[in-house]
Structures are given as C-alpha cells and as structure tokens.
mmCIF file of C-alpha atoms and ligand atoms in Angstrom:
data_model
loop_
_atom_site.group_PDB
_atom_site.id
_atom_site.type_symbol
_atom_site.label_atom_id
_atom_site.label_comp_id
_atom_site.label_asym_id
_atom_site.label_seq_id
_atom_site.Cartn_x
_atom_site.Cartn_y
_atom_site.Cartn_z
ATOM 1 C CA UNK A 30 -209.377 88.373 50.787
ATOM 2 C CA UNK A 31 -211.640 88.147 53.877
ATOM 3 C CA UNK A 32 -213.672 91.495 52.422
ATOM 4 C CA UNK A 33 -214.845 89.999 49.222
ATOM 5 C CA UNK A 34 -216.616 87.270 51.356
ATOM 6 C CA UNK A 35 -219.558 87.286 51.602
ATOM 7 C CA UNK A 36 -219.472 85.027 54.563
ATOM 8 C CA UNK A 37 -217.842 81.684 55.316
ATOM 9 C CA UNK A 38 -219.915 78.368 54.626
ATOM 10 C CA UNK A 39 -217.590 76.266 55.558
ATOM 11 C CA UNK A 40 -214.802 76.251 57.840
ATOM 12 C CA UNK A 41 -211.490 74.711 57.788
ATOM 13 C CA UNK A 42 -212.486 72.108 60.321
ATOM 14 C CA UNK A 43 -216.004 71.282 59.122
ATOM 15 C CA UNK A 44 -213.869 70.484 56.022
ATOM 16 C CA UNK A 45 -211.599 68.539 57.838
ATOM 17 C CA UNK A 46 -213.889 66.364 59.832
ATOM 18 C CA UNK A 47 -215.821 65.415 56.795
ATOM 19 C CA UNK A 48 -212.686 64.733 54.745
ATOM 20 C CA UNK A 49 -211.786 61.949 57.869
ATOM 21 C CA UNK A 50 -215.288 60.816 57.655
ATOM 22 C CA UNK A 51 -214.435 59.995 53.229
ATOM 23 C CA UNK A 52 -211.199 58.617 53.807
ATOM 24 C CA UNK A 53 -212.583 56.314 56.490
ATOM 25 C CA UNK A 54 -215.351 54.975 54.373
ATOM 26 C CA UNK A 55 -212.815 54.981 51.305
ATOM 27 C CA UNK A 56 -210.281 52.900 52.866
ATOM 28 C CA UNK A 57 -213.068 50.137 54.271
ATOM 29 C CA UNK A 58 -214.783 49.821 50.430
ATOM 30 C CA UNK A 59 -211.173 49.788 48.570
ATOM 31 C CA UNK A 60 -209.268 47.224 50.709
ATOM 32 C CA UNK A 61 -207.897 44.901 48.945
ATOM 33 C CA UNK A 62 -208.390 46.531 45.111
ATOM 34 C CA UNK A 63 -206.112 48.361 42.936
ATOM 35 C CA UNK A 64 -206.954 51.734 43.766
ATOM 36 C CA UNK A 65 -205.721 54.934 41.695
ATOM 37 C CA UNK A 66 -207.071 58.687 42.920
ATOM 38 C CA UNK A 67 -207.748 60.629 39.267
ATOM 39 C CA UNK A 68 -207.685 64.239 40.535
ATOM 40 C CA UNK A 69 -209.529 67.084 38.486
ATOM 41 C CA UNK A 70 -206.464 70.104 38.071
ATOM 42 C CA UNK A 71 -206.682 72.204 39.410
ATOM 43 C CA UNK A 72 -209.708 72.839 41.673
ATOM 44 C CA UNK A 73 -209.032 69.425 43.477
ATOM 45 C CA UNK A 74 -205.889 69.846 44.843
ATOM 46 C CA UNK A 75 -206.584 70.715 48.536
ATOM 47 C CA UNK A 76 -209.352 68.300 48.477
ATOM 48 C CA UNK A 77 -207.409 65.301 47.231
ATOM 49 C CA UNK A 78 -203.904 66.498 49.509
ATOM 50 C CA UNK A 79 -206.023 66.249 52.335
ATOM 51 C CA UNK A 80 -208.461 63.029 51.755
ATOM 52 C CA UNK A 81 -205.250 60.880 50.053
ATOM 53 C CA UNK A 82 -203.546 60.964 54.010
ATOM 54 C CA UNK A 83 -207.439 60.026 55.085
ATOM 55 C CA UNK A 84 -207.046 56.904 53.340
ATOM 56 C CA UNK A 85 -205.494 53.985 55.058
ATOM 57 C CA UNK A 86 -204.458 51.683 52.005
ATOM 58 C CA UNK A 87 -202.179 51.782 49.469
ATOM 59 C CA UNK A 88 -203.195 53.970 46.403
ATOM 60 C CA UNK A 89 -201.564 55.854 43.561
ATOM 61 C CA UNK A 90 -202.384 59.215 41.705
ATOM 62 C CA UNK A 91 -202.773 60.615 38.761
ATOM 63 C CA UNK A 92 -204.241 64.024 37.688
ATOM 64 C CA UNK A 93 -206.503 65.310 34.713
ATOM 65 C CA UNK A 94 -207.250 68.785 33.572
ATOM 66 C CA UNK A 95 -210.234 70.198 31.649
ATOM 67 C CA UNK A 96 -211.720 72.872 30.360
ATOM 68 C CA UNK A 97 -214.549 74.040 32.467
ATOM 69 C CA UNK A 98 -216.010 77.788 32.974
ATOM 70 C CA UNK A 99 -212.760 79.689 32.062
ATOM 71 C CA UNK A 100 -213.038 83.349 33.771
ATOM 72 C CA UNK A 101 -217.169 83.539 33.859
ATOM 73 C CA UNK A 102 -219.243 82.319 36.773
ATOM 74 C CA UNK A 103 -221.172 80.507 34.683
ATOM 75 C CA UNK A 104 -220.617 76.314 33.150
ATOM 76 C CA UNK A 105 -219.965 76.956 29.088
ATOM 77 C CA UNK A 106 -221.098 72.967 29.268
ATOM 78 C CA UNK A 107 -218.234 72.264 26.776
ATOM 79 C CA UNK A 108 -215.840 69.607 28.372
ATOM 80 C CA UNK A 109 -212.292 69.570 26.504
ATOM 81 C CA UNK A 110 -208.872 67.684 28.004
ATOM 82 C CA UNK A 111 -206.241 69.628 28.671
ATOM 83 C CA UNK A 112 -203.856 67.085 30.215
ATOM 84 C CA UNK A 113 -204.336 63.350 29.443
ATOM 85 C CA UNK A 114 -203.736 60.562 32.562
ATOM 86 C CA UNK A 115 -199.901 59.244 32.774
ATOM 87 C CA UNK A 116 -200.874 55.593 33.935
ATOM 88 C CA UNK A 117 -202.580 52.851 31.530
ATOM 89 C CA UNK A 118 -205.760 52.248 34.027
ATOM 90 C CA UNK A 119 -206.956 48.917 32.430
ATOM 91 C CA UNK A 120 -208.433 46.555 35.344
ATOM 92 C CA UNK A 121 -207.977 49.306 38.306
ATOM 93 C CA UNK A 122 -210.184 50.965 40.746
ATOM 94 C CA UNK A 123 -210.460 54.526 39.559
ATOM 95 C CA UNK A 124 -211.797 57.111 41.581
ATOM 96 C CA UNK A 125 -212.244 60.839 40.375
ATOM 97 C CA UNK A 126 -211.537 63.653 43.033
ATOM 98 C CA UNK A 127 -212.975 66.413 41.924
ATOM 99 C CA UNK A 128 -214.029 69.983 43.871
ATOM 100 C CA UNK A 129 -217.738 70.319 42.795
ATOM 101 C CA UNK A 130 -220.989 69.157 40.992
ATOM 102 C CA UNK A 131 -222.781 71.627 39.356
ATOM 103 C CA UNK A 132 -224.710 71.060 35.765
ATOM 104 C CA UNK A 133 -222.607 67.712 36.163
ATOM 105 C CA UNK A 134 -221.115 67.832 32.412
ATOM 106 C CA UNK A 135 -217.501 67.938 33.447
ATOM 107 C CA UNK A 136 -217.868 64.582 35.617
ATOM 108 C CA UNK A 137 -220.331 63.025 33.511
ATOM 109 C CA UNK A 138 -217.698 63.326 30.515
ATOM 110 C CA UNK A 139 -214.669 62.521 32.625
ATOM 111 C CA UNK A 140 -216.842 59.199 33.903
ATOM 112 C CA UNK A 141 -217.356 58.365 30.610
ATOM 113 C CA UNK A 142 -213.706 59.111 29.218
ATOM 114 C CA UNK A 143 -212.208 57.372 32.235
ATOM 115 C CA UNK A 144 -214.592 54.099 31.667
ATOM 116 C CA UNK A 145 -213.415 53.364 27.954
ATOM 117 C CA UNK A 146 -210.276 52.640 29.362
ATOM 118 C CA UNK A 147 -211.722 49.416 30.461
ATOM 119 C CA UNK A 148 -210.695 49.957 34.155
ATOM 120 C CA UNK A 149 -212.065 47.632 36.845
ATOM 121 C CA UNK A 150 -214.553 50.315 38.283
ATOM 122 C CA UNK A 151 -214.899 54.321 38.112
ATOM 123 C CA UNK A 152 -216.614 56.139 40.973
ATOM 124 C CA UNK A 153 -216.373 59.724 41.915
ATOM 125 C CA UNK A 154 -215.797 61.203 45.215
ATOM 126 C CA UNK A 155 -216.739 64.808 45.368
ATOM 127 C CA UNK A 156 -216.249 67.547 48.386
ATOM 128 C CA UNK A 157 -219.460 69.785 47.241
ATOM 129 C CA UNK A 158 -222.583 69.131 45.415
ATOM 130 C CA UNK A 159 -225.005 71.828 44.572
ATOM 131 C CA UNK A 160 -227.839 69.887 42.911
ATOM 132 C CA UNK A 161 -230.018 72.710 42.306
ATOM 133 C CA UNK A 162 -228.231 73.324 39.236
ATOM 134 C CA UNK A 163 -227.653 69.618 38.283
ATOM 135 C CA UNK A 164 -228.294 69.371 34.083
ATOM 136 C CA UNK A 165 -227.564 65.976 33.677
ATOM 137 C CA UNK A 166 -227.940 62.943 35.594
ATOM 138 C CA UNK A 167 -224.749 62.095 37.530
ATOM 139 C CA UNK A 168 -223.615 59.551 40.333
ATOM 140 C CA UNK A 169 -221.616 60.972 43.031
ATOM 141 C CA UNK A 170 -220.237 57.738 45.254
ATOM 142 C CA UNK A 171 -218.895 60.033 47.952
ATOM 143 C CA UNK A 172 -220.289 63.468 48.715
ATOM 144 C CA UNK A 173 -218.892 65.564 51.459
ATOM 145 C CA UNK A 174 -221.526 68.318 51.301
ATOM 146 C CA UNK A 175 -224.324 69.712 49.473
ATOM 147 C CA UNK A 176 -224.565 73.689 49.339
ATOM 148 C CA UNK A 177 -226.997 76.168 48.256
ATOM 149 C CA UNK A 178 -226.331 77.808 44.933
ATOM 150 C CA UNK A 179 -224.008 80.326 45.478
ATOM 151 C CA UNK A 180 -220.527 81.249 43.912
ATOM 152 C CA UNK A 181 -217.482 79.815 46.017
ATOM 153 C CA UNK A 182 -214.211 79.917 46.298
ATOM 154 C CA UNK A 183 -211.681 78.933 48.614
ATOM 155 C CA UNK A 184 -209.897 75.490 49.122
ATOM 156 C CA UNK A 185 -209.542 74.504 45.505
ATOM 157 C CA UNK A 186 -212.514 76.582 44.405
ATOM 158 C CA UNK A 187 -211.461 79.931 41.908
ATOM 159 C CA UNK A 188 -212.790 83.011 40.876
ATOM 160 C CA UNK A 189 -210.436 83.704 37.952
ATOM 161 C CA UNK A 190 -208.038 81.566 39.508
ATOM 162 C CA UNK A 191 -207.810 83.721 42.575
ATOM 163 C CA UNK A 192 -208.516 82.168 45.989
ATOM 164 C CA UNK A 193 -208.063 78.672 45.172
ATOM 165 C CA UNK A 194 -205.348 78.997 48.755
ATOM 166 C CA UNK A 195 -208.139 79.759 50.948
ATOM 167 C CA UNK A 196 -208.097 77.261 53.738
ATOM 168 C CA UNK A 197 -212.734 77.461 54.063
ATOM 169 C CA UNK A 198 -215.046 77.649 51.613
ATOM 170 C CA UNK A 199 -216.801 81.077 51.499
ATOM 171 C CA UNK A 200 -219.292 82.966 49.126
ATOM 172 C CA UNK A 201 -217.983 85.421 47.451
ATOM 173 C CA UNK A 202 -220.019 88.853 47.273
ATOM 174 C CA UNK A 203 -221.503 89.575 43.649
ATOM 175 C CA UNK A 204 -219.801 93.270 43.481
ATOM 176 C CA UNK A 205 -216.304 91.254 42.958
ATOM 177 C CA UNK A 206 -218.052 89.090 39.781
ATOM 178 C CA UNK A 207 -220.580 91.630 38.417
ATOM 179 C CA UNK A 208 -218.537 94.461 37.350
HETATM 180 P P1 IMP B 309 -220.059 71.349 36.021
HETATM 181 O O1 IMP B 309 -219.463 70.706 34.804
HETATM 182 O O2 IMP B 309 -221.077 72.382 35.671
HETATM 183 O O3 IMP B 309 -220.556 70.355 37.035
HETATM 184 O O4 IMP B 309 -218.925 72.233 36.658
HETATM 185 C C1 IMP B 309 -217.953 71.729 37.464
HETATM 186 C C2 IMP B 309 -216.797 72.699 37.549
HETATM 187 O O5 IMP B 309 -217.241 74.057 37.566
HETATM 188 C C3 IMP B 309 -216.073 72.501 38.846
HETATM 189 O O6 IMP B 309 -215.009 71.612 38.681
HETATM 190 C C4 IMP B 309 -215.569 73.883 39.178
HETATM 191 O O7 IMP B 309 -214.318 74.087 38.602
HETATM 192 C C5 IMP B 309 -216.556 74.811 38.522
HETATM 193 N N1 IMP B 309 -217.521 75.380 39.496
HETATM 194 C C6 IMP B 309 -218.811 75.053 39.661
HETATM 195 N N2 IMP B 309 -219.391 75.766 40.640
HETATM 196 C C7 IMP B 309 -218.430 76.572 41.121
HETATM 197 C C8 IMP B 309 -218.400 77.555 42.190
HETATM 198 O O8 IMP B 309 -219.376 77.844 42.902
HETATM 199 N N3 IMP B 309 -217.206 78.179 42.372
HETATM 200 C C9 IMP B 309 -216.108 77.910 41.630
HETATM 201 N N4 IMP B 309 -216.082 76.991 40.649
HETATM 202 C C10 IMP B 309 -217.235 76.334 40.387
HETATM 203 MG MG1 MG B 310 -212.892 72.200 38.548
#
C-alpha cells in the first residue's frame, strides 16, 4: 500500500501526540457534564478508538453514518443518514468525532440534525481540517491539524473504502484515482 503513496503527511506518532493533546483539553472542558462521543461511520473510527482512552472522564458513545462522496474524490454536497443515533440525547453534551472538514456540508448538517434533539450542547472535534476547500461556514471546537488540499487516506480516511487500516495519514498519488 506504501507504493500508491505519494508520501506520508502524517505519522503514526504525530497523530498520537496530538490525539493526547485533544483528550487532555477534552477531559478539562467536559468535567462534570454529561458527555456522549457521536462518531461519524466509518471514517472516524481510529480517530475516536484512540482520543475516547485520551479522555479522562466518564463518557458514552454512539455512532452515525452518512452519505458523503461515495467512490469519487470529490464532495456530491448531498448529506443523507444512513444509520440514526441509538441514545435519546435530550440535555447531554454531544460531541461529533468526525475524520475531516472539507466543503463542511456533512458536519454542518450533522450539527444541525444533532441540535434539534434539544441536547445540552453540540461541538465537533475533528482530526483534519483542510479549509481551502471550506463551502460553508462551520465551527470546529477541536482541530488536530490543518492540511493542504490533497487526497488522503489512511487512519480512517478511504479511497473506495481501501486504506481506511493505515496506521499515518498519507497522500495518495493521482495515477491510483485518475484512471
Ligand atoms: P465535507 O462534507 O465536504 O466536509 O466532507 C467530509 C467527508 O468527506 C469526510 O467525512 C470524508 O469522509 C470525506 N473526505 C474529505 N476529504 C477527504 C480526503 O482527502 N480523503 C478521504 N476522504 C475525504
Ligand atoms: Mg467521513
């Protein structure tokens, strides 16, 4: 999987450092509240596996899954729910988990959904932000990097659902997507 890279952005521990830098700051602002992680299926699974041992108080989870850019490297910018929340969330502490910001329509929408439910607060915590391509206007709480506008994959991050298990983040050369 190494040869389709075109080179690593970020590596396993830069990722890991910042993710104990999150859960630190996490666990300080949340003491005391009712505090349930809302991870985005499937592209936030290493994230939130990793941050959720970060954070020192208790917490539940629940997950969501949306529609986002199917097999193309490119946002469709239609947001549709795939699988609905478990918990009722009325007067808790959400925060979303989610992989990346791009255009910003998934979390915009999910932010949205998630505050209807009359919860207590909603705030997102995101590992990557690439603004560059930011559409809409979109509040990201906690941000573990921002990175240059590239395709990625790799921890949580797909190409056609391949190389979500990659422990970095790399780029992934443009002769694997344009074909
Ligand atoms: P947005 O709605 O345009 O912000 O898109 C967010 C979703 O698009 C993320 O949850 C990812 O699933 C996907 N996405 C955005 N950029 C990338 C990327 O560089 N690699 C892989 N998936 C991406
Ligand atoms: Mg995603």
């Amino acid at each position: 999987m190494l040869n389709d890279m075109e080179r690593i952005l970020l590596s396993e521990e830069e990722i890991k450092q910042r993710i104990q830098e999150m859960g630190n700051q996490i666990s300080k602002d949340y003491q005391g509240k009712d505090l349930i992680l809302v991870g985005v299926l499937k592209g936030s699974v290493p994230f939130m596996a990793d941050l959720m041992k970060r954070i020192e108080i208790p917490c539940s989870m629940d997950f969501m899954a949306v529609s986002s850019y199917g097999n193309s490297t490119e946002s469709s910018g239609i947001v549709r729910i795939l699988k609905d929340l478990d918990f009722e969330i009325e007067n808790k502490d959400i925060l979303i988990i989610e992989d990346i910001v791009d255009s910003g329509t998934t979390l915009k929408y999910l932010k949205k959904y998630l505050a209807s439910k009359n919860p207590k607060s909603v705030e997102i915590a995101c590992l990557l932000n690439k603004p560059e391509r930011r559409a809409v206007e979109i509040d990201v709480k906690y941000l573990g990097f921002e990175v240059p506008n590239y395709f990625l994959v790799g921890y949580g991050l797909d190409y056609a659902e391949k190389y979500r298990n990659l422990p970095y983040i790399g780029i992934l050369k443009e002769c694997v997507y344009k074909k």
